[in-house]
PDB file of C-alpha atoms in Angstrom:
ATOM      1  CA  UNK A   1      -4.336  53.626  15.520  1.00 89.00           C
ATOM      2  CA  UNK A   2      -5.000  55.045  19.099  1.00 91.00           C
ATOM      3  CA  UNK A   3      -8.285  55.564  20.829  1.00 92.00           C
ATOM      4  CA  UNK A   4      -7.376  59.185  22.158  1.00 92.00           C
ATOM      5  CA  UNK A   5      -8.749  60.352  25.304  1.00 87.00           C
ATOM      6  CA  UNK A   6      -6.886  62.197  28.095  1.00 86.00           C
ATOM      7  CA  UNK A   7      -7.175  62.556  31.541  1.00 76.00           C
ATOM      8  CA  UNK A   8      -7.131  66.358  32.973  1.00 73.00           C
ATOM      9  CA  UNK A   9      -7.356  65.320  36.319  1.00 73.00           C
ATOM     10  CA  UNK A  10      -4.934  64.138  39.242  1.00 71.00           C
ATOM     11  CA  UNK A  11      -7.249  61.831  41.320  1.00 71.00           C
ATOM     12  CA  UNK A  12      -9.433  59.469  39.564  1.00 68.00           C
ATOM     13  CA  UNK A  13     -12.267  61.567  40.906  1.00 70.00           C
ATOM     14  CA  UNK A  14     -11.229  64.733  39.012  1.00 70.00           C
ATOM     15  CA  UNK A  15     -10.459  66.090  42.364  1.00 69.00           C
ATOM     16  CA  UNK A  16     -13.852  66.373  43.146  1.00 69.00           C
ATOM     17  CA  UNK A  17     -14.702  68.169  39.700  1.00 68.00           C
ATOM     18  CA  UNK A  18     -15.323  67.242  36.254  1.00 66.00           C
ATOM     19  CA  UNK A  19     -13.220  67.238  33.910  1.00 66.00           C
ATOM     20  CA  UNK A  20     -13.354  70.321  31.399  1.00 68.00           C
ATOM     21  CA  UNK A  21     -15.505  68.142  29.094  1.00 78.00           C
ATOM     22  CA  UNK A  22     -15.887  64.605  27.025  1.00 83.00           C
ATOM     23  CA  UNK A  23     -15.221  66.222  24.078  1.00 88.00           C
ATOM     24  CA  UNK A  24     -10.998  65.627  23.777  1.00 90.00           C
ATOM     25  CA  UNK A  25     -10.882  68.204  20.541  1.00 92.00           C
ATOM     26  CA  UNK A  26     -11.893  71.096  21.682  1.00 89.00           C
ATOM     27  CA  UNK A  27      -9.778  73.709  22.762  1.00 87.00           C
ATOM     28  CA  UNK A  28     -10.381  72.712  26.480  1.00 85.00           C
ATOM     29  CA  UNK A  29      -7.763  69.724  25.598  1.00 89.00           C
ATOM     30  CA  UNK A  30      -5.499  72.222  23.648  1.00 92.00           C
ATOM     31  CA  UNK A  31      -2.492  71.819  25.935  1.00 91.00           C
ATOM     32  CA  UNK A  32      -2.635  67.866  25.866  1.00 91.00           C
ATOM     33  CA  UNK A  33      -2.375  67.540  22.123  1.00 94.00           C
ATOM     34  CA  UNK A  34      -1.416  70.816  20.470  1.00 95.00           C
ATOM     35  CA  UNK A  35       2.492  71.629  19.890  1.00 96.00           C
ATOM     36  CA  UNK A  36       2.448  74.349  22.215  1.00 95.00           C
ATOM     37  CA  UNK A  37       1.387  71.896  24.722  1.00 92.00           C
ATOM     38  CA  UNK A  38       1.884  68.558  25.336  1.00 93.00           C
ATOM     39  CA  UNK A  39       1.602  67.687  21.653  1.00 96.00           C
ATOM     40  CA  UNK A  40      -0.036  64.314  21.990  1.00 96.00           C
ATOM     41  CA  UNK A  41      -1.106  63.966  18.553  1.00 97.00           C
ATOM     42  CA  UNK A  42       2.861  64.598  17.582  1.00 97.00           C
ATOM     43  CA  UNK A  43       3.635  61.692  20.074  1.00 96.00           C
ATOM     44  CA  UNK A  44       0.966  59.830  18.584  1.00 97.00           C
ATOM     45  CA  UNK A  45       2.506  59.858  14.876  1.00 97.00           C
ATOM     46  CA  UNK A  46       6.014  59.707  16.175  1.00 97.00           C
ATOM     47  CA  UNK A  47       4.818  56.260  17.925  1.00 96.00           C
ATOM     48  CA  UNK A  48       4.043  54.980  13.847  1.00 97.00           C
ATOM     49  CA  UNK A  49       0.554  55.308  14.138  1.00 97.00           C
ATOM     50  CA  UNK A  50      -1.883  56.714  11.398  1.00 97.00           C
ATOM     51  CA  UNK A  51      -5.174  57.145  12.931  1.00 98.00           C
ATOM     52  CA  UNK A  52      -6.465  58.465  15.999  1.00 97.00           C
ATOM     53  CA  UNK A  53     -10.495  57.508  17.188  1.00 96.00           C
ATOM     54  CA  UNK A  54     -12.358  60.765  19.180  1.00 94.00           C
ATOM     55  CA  UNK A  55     -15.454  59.335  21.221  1.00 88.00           C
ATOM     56  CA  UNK A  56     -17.489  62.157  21.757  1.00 86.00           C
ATOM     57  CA  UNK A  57     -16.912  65.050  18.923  1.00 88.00           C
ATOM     58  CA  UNK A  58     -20.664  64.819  17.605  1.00 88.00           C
ATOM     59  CA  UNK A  59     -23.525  64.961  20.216  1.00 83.00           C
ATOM     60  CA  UNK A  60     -22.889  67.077  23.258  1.00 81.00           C
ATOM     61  CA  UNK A  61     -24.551  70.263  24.133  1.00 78.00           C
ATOM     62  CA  UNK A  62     -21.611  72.574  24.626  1.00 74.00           C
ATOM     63  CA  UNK A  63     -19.717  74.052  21.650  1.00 77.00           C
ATOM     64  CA  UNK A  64     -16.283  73.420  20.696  1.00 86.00           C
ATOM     65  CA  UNK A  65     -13.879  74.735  18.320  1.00 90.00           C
ATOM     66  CA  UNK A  66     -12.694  71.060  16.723  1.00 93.00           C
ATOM     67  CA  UNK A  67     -11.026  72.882  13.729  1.00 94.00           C
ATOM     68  CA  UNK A  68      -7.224  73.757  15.554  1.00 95.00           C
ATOM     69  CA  UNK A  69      -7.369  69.644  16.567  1.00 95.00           C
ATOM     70  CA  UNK A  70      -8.267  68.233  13.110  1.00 96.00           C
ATOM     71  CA  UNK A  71      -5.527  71.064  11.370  1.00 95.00           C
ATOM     72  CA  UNK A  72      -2.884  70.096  13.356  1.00 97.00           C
ATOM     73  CA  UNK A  73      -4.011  66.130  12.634  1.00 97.00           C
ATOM     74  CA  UNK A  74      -3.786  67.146   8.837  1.00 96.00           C
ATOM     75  CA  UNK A  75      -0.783  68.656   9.731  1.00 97.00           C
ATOM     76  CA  UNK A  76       0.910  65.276  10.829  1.00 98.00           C
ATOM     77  CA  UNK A  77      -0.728  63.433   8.738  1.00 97.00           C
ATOM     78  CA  UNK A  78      -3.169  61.457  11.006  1.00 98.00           C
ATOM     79  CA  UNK A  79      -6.637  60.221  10.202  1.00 98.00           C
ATOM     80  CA  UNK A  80      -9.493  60.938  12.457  1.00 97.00           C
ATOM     81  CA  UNK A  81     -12.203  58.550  13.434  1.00 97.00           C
ATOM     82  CA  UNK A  82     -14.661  61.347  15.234  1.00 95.00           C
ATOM     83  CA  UNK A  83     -17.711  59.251  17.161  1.00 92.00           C
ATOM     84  CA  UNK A  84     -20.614  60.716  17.917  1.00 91.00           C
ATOM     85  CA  UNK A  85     -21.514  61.028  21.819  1.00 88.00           C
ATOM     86  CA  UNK A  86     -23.645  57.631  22.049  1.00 85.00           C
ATOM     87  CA  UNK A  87     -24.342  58.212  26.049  1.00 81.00           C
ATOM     88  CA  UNK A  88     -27.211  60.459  24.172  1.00 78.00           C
ATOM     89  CA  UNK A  89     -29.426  56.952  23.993  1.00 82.00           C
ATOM     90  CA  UNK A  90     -29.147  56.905  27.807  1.00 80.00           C
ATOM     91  CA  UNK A  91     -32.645  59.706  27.666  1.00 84.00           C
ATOM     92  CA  UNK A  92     -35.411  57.828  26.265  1.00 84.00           C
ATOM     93  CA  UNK A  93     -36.692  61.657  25.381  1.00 89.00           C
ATOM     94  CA  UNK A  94     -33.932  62.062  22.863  1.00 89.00           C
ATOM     95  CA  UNK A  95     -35.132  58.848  20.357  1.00 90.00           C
ATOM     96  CA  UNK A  96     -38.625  59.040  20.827  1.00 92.00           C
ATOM     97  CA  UNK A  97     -40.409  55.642  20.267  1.00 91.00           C
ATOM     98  CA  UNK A  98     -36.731  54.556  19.091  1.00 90.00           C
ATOM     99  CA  UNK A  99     -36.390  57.651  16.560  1.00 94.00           C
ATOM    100  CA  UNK A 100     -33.259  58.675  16.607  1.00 93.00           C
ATOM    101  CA  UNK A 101     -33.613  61.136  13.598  1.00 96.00           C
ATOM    102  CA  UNK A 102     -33.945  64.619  14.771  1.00 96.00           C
ATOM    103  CA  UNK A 103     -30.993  64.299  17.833  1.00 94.00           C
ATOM    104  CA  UNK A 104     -28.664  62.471  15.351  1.00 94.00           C
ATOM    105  CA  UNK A 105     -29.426  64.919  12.560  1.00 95.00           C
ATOM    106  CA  UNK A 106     -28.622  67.783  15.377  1.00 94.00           C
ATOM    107  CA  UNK A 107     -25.552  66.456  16.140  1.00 92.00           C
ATOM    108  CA  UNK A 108     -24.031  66.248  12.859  1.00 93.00           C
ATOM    109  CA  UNK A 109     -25.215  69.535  12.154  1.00 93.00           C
ATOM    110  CA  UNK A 110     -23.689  70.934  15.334  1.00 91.00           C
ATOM    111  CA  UNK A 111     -20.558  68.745  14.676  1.00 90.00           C
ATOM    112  CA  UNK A 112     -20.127  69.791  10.865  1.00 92.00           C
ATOM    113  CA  UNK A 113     -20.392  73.231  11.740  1.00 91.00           C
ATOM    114  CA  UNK A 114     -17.741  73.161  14.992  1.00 90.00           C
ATOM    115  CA  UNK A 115     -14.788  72.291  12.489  1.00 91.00           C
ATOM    116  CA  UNK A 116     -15.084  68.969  11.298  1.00 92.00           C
ATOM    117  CA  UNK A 117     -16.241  70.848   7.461  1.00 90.00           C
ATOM    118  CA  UNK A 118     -13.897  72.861   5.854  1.00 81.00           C
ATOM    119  CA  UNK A 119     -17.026  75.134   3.045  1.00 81.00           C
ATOM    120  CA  UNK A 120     -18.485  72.384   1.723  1.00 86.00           C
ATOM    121  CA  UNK A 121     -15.917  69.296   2.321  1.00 90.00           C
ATOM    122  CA  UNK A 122     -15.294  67.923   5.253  1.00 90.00           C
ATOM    123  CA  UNK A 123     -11.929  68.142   6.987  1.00 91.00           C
ATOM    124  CA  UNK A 124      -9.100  66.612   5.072  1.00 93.00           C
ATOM    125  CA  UNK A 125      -7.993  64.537   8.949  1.00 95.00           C
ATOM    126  CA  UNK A 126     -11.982  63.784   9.618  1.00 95.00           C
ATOM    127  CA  UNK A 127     -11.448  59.940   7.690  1.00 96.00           C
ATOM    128  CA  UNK A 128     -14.493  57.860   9.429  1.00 96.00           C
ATOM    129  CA  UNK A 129     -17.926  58.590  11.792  1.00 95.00           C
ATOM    130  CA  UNK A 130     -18.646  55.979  14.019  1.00 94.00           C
ATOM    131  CA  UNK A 131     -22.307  56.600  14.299  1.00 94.00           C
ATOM    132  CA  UNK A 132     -22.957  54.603  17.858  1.00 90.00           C
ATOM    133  CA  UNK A 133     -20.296  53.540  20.217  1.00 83.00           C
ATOM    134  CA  UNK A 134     -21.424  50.261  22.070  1.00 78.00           C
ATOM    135  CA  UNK A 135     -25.151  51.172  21.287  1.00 77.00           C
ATOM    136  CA  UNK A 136     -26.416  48.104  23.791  1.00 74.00           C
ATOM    137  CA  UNK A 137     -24.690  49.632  26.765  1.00 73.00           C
ATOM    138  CA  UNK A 138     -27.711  52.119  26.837  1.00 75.00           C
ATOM    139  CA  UNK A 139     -31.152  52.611  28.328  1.00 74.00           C
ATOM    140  CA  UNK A 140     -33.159  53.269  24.763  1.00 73.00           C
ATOM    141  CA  UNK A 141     -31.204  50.371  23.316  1.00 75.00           C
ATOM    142  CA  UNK A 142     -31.093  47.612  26.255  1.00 75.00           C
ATOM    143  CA  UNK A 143     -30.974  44.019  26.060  1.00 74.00           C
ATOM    144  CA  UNK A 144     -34.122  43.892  26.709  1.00 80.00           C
ATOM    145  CA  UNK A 145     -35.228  45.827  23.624  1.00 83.00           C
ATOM    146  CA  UNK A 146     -36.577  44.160  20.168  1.00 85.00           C
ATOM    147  CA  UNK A 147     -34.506  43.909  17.231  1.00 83.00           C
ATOM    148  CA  UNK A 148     -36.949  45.820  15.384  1.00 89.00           C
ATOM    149  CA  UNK A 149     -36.667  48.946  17.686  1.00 88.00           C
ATOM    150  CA  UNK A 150     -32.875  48.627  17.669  1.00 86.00           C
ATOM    151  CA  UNK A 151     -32.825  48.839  14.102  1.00 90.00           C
ATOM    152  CA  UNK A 152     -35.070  51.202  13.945  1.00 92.00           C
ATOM    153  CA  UNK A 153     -32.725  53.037  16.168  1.00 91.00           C
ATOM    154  CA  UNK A 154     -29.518  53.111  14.602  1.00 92.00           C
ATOM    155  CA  UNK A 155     -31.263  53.356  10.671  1.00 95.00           C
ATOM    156  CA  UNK A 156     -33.346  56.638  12.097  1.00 96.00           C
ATOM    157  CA  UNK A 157     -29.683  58.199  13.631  1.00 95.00           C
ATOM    158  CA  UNK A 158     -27.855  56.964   9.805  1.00 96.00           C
ATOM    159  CA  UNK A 159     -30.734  59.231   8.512  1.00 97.00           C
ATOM    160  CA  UNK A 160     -30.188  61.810  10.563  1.00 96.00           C
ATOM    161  CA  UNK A 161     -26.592  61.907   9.814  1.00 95.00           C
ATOM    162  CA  UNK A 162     -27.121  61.631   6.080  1.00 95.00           C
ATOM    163  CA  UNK A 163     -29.844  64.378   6.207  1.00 89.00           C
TER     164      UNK A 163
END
């Protein structure tokens, strides 16, 4: 597989912008891997690989479009590993007391309805979730932080998800 995420930019400082946004399967990224553009993901499958892993389709507060990425991943066959946007745990506000429930729940909600569900199944590409990305990189889940509130964490986001 490949962890997909392109660069939009020409100076590693986005020429003193920001790049269009985190989230690569939007339309924003549309001429990096569609085939009228670049076609990345076509690259990606002629390369032999199966599976491409998003890092921030679930969790961010502008709205994409994620359906014309994960048809033209069905299209080539590819498998998508969508992960939700785990910078999130970096406001305390957002898992009150270590409850992740309500912002996870949010999310998936948000994320179902931007492409990744197809009525009531999901998306024949969307193959995995990867519910938090390097979770002890973050302020609400430090190394400073208890087991029990870590758990209590990640269990309250999986319920938010499965809500």
């Amino acid at each position: 597989g490949i962890s997909y995420q392109p660069w939009p930019c020409t100076s590693v400082d986005c020429d003193g912008g920001y790049p269009p946004s985190l989230d690569v399967a939007s339309n924003l990224y549309s001429p990096f891997w569609s085939s009228d553009g670049r076609d990345d993901l076509g690259t990606v499958r002629s390369l032999g690989a199966n599976t491409v892993r998003l890092h921030h389709s679930f969790g961010l507060k502008e709205g994409a479009n994620h359906r014309p990425f994960l048809d033209r991943a069905a299209e080539l066959n590819l498998n998508i590993i969508a992960g939700f946007h785990t910078e999130s745990l970096n406001d305390p506000s957002l898992c009150p007391d270590f409850d992740c429930f309500e912002t996870w729940k949010a999310a998936a909600m948000k994320g179902f309805g931007e492409g990744f569900t197809s009525g009531p199944e999901y998306n024949v590409a969307l193959s995995t979730l990867v519910l938090m990305s390097e979770p002890e990189n973050t302020e609400v889940l430090r190394s400073d932080v208890s087991g029990h509130q870590r758990m209590k964490a990640v269990l309250s986001a999986l319920d938010g998800l499965l809500e």
